[in-house]
Short mmCIF file of C-alpha atoms in Angstrom, two decimals:
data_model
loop_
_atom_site.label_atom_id
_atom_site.label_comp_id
_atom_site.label_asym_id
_atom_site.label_seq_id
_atom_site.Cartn_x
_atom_site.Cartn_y
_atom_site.Cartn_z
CA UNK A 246 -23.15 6.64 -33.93
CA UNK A 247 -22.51 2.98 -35.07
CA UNK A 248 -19.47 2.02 -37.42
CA UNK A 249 -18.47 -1.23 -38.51
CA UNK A 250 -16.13 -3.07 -37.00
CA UNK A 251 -12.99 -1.98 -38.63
CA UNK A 252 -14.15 1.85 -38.78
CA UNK A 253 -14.88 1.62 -35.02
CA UNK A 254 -11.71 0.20 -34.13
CA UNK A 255 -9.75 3.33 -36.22
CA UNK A 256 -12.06 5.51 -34.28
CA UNK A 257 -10.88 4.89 -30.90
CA UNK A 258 -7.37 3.92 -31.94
CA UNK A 259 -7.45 7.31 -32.99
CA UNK A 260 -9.21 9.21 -29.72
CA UNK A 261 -6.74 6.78 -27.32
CA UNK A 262 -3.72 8.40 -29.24
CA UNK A 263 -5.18 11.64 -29.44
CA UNK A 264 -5.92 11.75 -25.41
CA UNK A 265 -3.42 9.94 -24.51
CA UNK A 266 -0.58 12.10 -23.85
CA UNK A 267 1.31 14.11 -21.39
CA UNK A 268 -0.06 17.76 -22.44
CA UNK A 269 -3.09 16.37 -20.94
CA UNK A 270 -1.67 15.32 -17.60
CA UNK A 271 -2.81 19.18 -16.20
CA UNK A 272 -6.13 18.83 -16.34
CA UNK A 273 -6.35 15.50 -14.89
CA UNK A 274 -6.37 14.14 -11.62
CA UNK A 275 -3.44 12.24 -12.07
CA UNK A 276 -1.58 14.90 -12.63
CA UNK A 277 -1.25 14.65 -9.07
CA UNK A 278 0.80 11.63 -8.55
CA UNK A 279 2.82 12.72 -11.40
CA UNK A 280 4.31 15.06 -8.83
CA UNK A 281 6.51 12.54 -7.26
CA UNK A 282 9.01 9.39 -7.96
CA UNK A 283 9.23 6.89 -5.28
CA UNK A 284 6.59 4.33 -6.21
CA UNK A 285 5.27 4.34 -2.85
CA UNK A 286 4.52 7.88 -2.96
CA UNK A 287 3.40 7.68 -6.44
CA UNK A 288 0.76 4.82 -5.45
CA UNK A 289 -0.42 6.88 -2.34
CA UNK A 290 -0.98 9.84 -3.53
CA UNK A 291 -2.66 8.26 -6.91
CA UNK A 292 -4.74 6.07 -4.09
CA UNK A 293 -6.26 9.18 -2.62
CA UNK A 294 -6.79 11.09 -5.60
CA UNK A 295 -8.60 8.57 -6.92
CA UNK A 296 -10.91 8.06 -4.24
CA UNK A 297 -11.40 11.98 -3.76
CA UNK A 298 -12.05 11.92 -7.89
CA UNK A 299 -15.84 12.53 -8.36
CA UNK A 300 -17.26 16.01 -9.11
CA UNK A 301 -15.60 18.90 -10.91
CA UNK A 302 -11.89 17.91 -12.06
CA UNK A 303 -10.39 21.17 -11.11
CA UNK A 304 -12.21 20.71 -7.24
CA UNK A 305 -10.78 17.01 -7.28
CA UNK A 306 -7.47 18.39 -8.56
CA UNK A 307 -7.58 21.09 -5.93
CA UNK A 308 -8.84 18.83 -2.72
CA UNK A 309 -6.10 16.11 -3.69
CA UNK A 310 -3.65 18.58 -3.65
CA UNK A 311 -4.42 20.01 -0.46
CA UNK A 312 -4.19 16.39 0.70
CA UNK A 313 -0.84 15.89 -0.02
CA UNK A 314 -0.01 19.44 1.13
CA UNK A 315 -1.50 18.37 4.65
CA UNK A 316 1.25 15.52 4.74
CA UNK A 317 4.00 17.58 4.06
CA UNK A 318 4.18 15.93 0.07
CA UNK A 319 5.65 13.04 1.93
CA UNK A 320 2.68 10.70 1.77
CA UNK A 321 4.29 7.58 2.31
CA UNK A 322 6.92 9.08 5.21
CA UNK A 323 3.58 10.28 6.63
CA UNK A 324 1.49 7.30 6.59
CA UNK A 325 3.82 5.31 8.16
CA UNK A 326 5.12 7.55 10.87
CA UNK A 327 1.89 9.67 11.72
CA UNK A 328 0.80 9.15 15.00
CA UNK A 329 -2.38 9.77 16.49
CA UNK A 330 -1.49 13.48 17.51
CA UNK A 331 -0.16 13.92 13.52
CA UNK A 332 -3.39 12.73 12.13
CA UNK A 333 -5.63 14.79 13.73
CA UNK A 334 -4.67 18.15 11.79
CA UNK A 335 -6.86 16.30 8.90
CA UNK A 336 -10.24 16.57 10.93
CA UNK A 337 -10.91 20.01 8.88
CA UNK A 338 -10.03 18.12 5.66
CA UNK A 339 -13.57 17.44 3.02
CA UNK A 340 -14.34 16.91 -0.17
CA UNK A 341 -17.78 16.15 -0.59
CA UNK A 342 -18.95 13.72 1.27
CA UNK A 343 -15.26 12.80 1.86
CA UNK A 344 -14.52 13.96 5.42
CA UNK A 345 -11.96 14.27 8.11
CA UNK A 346 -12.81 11.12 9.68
CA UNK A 347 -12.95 9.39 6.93
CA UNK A 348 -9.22 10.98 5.96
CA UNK A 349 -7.98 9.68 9.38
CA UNK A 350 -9.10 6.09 8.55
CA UNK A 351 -7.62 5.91 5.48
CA UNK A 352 -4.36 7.15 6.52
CA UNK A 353 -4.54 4.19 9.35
CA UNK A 354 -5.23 1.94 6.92
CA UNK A 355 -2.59 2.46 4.47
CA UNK A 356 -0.37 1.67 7.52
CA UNK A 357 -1.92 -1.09 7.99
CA UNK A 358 -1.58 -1.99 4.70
CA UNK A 359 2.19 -1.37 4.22
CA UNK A 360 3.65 -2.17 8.01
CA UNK A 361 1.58 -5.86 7.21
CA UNK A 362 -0.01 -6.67 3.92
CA UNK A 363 3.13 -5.92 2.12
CA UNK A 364 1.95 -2.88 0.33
CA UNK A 365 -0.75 -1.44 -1.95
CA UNK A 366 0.08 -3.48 -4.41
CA UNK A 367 0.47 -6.73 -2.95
CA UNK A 368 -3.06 -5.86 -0.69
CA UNK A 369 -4.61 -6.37 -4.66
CA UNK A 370 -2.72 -8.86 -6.11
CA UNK A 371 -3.09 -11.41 -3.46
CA UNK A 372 -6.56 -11.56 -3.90
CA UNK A 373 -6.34 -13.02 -7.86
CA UNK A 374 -6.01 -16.38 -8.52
CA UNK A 375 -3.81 -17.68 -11.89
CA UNK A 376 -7.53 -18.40 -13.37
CA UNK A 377 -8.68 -14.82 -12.74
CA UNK A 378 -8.73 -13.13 -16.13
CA UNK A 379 -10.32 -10.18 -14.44
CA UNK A 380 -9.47 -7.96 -11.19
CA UNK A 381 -12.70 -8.16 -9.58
CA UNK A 382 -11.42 -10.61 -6.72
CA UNK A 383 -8.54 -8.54 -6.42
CA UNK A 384 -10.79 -5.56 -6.10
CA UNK A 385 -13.02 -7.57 -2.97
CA UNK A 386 -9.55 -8.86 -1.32
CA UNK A 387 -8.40 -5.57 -1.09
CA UNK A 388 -11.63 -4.12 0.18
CA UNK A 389 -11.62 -6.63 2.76
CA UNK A 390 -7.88 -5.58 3.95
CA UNK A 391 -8.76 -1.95 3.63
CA UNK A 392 -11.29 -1.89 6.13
CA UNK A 393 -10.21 -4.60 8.05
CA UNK A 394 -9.78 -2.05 10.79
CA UNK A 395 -12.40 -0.55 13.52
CA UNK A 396 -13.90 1.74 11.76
CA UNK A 397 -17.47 3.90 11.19
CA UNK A 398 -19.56 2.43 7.99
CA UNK A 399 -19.46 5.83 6.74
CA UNK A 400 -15.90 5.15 5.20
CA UNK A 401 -16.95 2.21 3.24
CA UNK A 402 -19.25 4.35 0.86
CA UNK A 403 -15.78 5.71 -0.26
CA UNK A 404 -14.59 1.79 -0.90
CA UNK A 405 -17.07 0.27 -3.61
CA UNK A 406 -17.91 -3.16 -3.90
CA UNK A 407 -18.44 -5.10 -6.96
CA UNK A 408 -20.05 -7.94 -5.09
CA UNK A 409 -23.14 -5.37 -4.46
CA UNK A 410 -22.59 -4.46 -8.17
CA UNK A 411 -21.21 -1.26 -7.78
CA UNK A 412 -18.99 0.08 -10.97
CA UNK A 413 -15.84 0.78 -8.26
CA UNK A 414 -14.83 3.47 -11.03
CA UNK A 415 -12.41 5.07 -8.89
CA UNK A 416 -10.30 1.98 -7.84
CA UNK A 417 -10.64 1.10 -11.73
CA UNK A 418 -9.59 4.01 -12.55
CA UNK A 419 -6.62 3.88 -9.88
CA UNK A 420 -5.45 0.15 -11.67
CA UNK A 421 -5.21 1.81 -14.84
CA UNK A 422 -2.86 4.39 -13.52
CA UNK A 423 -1.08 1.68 -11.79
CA UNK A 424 -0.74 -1.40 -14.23
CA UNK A 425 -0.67 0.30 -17.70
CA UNK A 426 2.60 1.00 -19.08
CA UNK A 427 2.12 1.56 -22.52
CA UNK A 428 5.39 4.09 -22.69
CA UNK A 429 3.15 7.11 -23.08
CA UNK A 430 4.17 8.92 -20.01
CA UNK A 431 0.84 8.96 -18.31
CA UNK A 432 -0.40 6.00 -17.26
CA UNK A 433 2.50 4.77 -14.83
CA UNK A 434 2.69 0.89 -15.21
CA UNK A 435 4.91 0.75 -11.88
CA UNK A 436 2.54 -2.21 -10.62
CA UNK A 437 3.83 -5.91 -12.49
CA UNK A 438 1.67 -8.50 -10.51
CA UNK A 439 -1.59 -7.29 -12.56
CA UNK A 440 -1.34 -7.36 -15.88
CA UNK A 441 -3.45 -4.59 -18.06
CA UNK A 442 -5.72 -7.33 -19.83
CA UNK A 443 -7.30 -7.74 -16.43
CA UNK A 444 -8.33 -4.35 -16.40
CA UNK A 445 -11.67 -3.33 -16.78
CA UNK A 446 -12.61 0.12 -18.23
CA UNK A 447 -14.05 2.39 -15.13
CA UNK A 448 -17.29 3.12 -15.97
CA UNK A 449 -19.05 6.82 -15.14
CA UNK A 450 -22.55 8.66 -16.09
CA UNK A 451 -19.69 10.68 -18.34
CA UNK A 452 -17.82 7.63 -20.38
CA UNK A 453 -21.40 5.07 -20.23
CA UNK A 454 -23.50 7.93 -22.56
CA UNK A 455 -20.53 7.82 -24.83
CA UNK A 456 -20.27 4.11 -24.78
CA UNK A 457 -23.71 4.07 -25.21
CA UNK A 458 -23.61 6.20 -27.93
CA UNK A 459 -20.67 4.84 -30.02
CA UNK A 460 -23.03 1.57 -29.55
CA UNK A 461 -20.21 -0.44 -27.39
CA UNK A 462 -22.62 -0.89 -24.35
CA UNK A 463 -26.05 -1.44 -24.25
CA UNK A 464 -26.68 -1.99 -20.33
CA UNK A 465 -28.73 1.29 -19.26
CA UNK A 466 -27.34 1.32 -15.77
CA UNK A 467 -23.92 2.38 -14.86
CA UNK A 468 -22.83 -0.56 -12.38
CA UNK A 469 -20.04 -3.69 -12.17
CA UNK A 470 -22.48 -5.51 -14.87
CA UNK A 471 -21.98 -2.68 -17.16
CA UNK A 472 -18.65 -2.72 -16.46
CA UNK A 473 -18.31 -6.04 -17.55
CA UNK A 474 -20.32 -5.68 -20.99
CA UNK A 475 -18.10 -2.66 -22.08
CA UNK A 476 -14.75 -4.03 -21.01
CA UNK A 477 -15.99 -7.08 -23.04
CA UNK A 478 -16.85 -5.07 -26.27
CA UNK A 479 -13.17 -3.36 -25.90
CA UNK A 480 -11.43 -6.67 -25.72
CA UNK A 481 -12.59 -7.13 -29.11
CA UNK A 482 -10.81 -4.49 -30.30
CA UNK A 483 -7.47 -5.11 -27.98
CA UNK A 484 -7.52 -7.84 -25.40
CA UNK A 485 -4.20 -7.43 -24.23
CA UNK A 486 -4.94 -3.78 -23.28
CA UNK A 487 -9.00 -2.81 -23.41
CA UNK A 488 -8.67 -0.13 -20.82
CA UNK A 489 -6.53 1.83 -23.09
CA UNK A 490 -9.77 2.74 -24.57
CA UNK A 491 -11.03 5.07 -21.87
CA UNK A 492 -8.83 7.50 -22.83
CA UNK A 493 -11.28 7.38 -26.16
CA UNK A 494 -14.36 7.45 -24.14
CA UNK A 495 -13.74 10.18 -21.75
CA UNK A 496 -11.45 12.24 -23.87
CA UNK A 497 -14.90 12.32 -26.27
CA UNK A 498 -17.04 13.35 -23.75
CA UNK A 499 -15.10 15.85 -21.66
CA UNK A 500 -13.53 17.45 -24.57
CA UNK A 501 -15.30 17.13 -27.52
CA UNK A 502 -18.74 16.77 -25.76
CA UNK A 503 -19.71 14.18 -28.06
#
């Protein structure tokens, strides 16, 4: 399917405002951070969720949930007063090839992250520069902090790095949830030191056919480079907001099946 410019730009105008929308919330993962306020919980529990999201939705949904359920829905109260003795209920804890260990580490980290890198938020923004027109150095500075740690190498498969070229869809993903605020009551836009033309789309098997299809990306592999290329092509169409446009791309493909 290839439109003209103009048509293709009504076309996903019209899927992002179709998609994007709270009666949608309940069959997305983020409907799991929509379950609490403070931003720190919000950011937590969106953090994990997005790093558990690969698979079926409803099993991601379901795992994430049990996550938070595990640390009483007090994520942030957890993190930073679980000991070793209150981590270790999490050993049982999987989703796919997401286990207990790996659980344990992250939870360790996130201290680490808030008791001295200032938070979440700051662990990203401190790695951009005022010349970065992109978050991909945020992306490596906070990969750096995250596992910063002793840890096994079997957590950092759950940590993707675009300097090996991987797509990092779920901490894309995770941004998007965090800097857009586009008053739509999905997105959350609680993060203000990244601003949403930084963003670039996170790209999946799912949202690259359709991109591929709607003739917006022509790179066959789904990686950082292809990334890139289709975060390019939607800056055409809105450079102060591109990601907006994934709404679009997955709401095509997981509900129309386009």
């Amino acid at each position: 399917m290839y439109l003209p410019e103009k048509e293709m730009f009504q076309f996903l105008e019209e899927k992002y405002d179709l998609y994007n929308r709270p009666s949608f919330i309940d069959t997305d993962p983020i409907s799991v951070p929509h379950q609490f306020e403070k931003k720190e919980d919000i950011e937590i529990s969106a953090f994990l969720t997005a790093t558990l999201t690969w698979g079926i939705r409803k099993s991601t949904i379901n795992s994430a949930n049990k996550l938070m359920q595990l640390m009483d829905f007090q994520p942030y109260e957890f993190i930073i007063n679980a000991g070793k003795a209150d981590t270790n209920h999490l050993k049982p804890f999987v989703h796919r090839t997401f286990n207990g260990n790996d659980c344990i580490y992250f939870i360790h980290s996130l201290e680490n992250i808030y008791c001295h890198h200032g938070g979440l938020e700051k662990a990203f923004s401190d790695g951009l520069t005022k010349d970065d027109n992109n978050v991909k150095n945020a992306i490596i500075h906070f990969r750096k902090v995250f596992l910063e740690l002793p840890h096994h190498a079997h957590v950092e498969k759950h940590i993707s790095d675009p300097q090996k070229n991987a797509s990092a869809k779920r901490i894309l993903m995770f941004l998007r949830w965090m800097v857009r605020n586009d008053k739509r009551g999905v997105d959350f836009g609680i993060w203000h030191t990244i601003s949403p033309s930084q963003l670039y789309c996170p790209l999946d098997v799912h949202t690259g056919n359709i991109a591929r299809k709607l003739g917006l990306l022509n790179r066959t592999s789904n990686d950082w480079k292809a990334a890139e290329e289709l975060t390019r092509t939607l800056r055409q169409f809105d450079s102060n907001d591109p990601v907006k446009y994934d709404y679009a791309l997955f709401g095509l493909g997981i509900f129309e099946k386009f």
